[in-house]
Coordinates of C-alpha atoms in Angstrom, one line a residue:
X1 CA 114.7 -52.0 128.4
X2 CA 114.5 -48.7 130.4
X3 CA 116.6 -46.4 128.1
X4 CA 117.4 -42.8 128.8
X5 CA 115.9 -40.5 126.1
X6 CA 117.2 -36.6 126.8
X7 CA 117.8 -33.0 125.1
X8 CA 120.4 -31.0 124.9
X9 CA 119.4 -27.5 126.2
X10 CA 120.8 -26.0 123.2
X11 CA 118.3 -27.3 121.0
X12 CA 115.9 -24.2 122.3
X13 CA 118.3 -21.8 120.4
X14 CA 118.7 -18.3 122.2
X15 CA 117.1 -17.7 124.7
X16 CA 118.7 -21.6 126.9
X17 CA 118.1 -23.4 129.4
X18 CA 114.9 -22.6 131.2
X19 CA 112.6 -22.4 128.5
X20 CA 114.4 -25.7 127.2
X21 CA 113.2 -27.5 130.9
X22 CA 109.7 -25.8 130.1
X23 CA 109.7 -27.4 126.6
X24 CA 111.8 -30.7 127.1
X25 CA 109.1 -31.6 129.4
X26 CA 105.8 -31.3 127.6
X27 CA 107.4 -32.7 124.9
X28 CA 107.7 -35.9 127.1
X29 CA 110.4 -36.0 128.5
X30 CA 112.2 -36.2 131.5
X31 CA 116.1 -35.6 130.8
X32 CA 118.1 -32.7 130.3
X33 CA 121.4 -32.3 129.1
X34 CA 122.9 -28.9 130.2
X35 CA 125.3 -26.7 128.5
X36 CA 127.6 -25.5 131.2
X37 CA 128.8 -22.6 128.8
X38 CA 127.5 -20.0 126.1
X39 CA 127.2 -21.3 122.9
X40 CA 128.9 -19.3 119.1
X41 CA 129.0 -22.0 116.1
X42 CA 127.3 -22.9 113.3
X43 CA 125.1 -19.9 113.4
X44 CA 123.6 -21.0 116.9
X45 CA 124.5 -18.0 119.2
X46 CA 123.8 -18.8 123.2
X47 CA 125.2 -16.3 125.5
X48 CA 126.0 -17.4 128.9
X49 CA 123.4 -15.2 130.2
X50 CA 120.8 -18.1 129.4
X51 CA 122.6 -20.9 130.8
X52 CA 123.7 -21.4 134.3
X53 CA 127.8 -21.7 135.4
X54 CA 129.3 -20.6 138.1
X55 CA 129.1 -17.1 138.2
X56 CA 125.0 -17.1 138.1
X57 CA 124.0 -15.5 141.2
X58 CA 122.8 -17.8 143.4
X59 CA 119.2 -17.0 143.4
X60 CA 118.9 -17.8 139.7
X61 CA 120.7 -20.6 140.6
X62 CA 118.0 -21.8 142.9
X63 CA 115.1 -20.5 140.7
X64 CA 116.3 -22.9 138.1
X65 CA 116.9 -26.0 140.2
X66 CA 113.0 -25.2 141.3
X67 CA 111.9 -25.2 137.7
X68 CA 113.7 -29.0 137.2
X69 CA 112.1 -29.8 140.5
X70 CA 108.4 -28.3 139.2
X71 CA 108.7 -30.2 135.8
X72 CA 110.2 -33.5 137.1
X73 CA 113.2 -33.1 134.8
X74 CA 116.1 -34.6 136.3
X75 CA 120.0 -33.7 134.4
X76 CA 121.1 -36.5 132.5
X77 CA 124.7 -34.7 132.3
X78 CA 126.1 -31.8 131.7
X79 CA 128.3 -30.3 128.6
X80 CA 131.7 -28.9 129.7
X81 CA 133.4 -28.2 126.7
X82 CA 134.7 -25.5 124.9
X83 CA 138.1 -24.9 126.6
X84 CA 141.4 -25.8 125.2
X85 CA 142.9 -28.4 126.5
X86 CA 146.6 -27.7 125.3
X87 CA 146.5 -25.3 128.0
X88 CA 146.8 -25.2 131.4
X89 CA 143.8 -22.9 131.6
X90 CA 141.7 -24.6 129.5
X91 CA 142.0 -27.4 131.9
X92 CA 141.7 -25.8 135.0
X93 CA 138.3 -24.3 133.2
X94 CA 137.1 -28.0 132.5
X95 CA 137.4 -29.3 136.1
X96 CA 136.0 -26.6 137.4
X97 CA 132.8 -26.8 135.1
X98 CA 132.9 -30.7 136.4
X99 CA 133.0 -29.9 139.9
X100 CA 129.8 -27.6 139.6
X101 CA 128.2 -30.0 137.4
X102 CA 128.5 -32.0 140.3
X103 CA 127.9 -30.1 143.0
X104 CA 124.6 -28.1 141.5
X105 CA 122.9 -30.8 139.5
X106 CA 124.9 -34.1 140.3
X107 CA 125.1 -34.4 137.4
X108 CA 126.4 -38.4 136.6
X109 CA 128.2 -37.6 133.3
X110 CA 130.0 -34.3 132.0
X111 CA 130.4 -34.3 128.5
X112 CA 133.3 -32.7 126.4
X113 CA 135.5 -32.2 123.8
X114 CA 138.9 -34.1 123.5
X115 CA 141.0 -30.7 122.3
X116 CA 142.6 -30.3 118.9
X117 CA 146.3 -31.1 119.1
X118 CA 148.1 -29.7 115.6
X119 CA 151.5 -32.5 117.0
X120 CA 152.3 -35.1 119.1
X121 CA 153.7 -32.5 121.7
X122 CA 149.9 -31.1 122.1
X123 CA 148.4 -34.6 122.0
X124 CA 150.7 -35.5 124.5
X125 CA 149.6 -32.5 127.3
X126 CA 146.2 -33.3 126.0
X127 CA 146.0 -37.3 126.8
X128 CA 147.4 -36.1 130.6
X129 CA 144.8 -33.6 130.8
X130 CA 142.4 -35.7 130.0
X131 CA 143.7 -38.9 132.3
X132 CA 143.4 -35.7 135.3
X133 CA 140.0 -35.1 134.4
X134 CA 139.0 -38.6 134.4
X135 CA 140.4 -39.0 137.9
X136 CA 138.4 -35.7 138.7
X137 CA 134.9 -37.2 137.4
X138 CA 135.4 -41.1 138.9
X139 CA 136.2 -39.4 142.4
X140 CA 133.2 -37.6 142.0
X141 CA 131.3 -40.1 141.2
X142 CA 130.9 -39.0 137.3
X143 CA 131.5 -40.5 134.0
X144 CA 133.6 -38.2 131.3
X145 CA 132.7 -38.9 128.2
X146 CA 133.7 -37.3 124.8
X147 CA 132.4 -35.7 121.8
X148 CA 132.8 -36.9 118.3
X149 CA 134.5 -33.5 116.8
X150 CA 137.4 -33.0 114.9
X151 CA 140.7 -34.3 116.0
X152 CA 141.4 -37.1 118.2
X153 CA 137.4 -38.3 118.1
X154 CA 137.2 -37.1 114.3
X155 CA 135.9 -41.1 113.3
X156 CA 135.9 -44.8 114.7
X157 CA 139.7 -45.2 114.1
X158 CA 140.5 -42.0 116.3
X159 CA 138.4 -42.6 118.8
X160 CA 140.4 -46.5 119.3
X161 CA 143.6 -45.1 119.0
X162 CA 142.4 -42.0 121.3
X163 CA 140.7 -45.1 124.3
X164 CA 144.0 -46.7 123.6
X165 CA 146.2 -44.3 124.7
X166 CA 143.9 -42.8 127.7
X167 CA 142.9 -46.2 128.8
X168 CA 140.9 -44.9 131.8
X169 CA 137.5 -46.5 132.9
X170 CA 136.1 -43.3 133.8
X171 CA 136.7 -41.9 130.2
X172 CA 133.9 -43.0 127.4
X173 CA 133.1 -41.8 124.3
X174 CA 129.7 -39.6 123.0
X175 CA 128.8 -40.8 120.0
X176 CA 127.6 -37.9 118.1
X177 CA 125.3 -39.1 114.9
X178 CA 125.4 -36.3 113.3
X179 CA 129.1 -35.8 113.5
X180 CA 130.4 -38.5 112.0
X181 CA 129.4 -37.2 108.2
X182 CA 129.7 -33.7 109.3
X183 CA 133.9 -34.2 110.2
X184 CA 134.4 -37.5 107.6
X185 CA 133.6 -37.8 104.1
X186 CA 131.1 -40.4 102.8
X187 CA 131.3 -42.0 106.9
X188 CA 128.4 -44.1 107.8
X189 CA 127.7 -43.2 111.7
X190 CA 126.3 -47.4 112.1
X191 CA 129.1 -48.5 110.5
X192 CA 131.7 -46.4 112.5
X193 CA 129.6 -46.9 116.2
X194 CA 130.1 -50.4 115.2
X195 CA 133.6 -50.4 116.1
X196 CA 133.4 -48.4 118.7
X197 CA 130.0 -50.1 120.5
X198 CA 131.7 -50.9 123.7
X199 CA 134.1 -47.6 124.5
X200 CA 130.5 -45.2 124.1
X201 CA 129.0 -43.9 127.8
X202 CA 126.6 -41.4 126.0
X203 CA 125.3 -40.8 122.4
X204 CA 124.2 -37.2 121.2
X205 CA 120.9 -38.3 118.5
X206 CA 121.4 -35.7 115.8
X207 CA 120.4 -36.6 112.2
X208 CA 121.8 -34.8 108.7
X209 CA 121.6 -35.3 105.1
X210 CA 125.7 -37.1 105.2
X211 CA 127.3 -34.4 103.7
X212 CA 131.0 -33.3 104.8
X213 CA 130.8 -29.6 106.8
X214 CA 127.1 -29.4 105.9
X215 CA 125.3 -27.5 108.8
X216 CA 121.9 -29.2 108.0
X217 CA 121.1 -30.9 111.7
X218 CA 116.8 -30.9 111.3
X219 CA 114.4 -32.6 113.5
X220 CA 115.4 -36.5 114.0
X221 CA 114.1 -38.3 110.9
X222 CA 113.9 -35.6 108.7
X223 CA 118.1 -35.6 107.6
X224 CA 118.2 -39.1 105.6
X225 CA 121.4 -40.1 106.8
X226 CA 121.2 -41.3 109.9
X227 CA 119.4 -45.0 110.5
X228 CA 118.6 -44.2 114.1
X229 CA 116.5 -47.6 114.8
X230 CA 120.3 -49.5 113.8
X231 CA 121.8 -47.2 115.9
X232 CA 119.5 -48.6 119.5
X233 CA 119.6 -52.3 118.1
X234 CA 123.9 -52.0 117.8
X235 CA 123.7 -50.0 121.6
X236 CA 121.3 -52.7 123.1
X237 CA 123.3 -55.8 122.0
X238 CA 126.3 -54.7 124.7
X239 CA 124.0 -53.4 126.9
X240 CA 124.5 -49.7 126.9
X241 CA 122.9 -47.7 129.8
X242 CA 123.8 -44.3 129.2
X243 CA 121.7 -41.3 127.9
X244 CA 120.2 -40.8 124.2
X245 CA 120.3 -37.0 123.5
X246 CA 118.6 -35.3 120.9
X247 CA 120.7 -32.6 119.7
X248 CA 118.9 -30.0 116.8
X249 CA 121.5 -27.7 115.7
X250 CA 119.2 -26.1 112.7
X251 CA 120.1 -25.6 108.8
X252 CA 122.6 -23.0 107.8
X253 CA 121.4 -19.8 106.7
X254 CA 118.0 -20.4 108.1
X255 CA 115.8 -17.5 109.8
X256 CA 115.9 -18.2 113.5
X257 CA 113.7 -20.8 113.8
X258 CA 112.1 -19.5 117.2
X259 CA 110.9 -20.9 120.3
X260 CA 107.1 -22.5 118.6
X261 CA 109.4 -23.8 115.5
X262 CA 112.3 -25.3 117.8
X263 CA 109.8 -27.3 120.2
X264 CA 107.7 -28.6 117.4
X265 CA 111.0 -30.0 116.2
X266 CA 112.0 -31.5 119.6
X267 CA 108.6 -32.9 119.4
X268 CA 109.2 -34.5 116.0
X269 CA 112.0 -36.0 117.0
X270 CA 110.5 -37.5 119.8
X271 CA 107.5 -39.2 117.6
X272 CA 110.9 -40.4 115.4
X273 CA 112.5 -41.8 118.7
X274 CA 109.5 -43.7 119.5
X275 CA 108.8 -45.4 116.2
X276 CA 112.2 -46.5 116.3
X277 CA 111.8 -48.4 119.6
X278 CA 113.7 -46.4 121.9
X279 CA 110.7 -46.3 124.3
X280 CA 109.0 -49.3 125.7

């Protein structure tokens, strides 16, 4: 099996996306996932300056796609998060990040968030927004897929009820290892992408140690909690096609890792990846 094996650009920390292309690919790889938007959470600080959106002059624009082009990385999707989706705003912002996915990378999937209701009113305006988007990505060609934060993708059971009440075929769900313990308490992330095996159009490979709002997301293999070889055998038996992403969000309270530190841990998790079968 061919699978897709990617990294999120925000993995490189700081200073974004072009050193990530320059690192993502001699660590062996040949996916990207961009971050469409700056980056404050956690600890890990991105401005927009050091990703590209819309408003990058067009120059920089180019410059970048000739880097992907001079590394033979190609954009396994692109994050377009980070808005609030209550709001008609926040959805106006989202579509538009979708569109330039689109149009500047074509980019097959956009990856976001699924909002944070606080009622059923917000839920409501949320599930529309999202059906809009949906219609947005499939007439685009592009699969909308969404994160596992808290809310309405919190675990397993949110996730089906969310599916449910969206039912849209160009709306998935990306699995986020990591996640799962981070936003549940004592959650197992095999035993909750079991249920949810045949909704998931992307996964985001992050490992912990399975405590609850514990920002401790090291190198693949070096968390505990996370069985990632279980996690490819579940995806393989319904024939899932869509992008693996490592995602390193570093240790709370650490020094800035910096740029050596951050690609040695890409690399890592690459070595993980591959003695747990994910490439042929």
């Amino acid at each position: 099996m061919n699978r897709i094996v990617s990294c999120y650009s925000n993995s490189y920390g700081p200073p974004g996306v072009r050193p990530a292309v320059e690192g993502i690919s001699a660590a062996g790889l040949s996916y990207v996932e961009l971050a469409l938007r700056g980056h404050d959470f956690g600890g890990l600080v991105i401005p927009e300056s050091a990703v590209v959106i819309e408003s990058t002059p067009a120059p920089e624009v180019s410059s970048f796609l000739g880097l992907l082009r001079d590394r033979s990385v190609k954009v396994s999707g692109c994050n377009v998060g980070g808005a609030d989706l209550r709001t008609p705003e926040g959805f106006e912002l989202t579509a538009s990040r979708i569109r330039f996915a689109n149009a500047t990378f074509r980019a097959p999937l956009a990856v976001s968030g699924a909002g944070q209701p606080t009622d059923s009113h917000e839920r409501k305006i949320i599930i529309e927004h999202l059906r809009r988007l949906g219609d947005l990505a499939t007439d685009l060609g592009m699969l909308l897929t969404l994160e596992t934060h808290k809310g309405p993708t919190q675990n397993a059971q949110a996730m089906l009820d969310l599916m449910g009440d969206l039912d849209h075929p160009g709306i998935r769900i990306n699995f986020d290892t990591g996640n799962i313990a981070f936003y549940n308490l004592r959650a197992d992330p095999v035993d909750e992408l079991q249920r949810v095996k045949h909704l998931v159009g992307s996964v985001h490979l992050k490992d912990n140690r399975g405590g609850l709002q514990d920002w401790f997301f090291p190198a693949l293999g070096e968390g505990g909690a996370v069985d990632f070889r279980r996690i490819r055998e579940i995806l393989d038996e319904v024939g899932f096609s869509g992008p693996y992403t490592i995602e390193l969000e570093g240790i709370g309270g650490e020094p800035e890792p910096g740029q050596e530190e951050r690609h040695r841990r890409v690399a890592r998790s690459v070595y993980h990846l591959r003695a747990c079968g994910y490439f042929d």
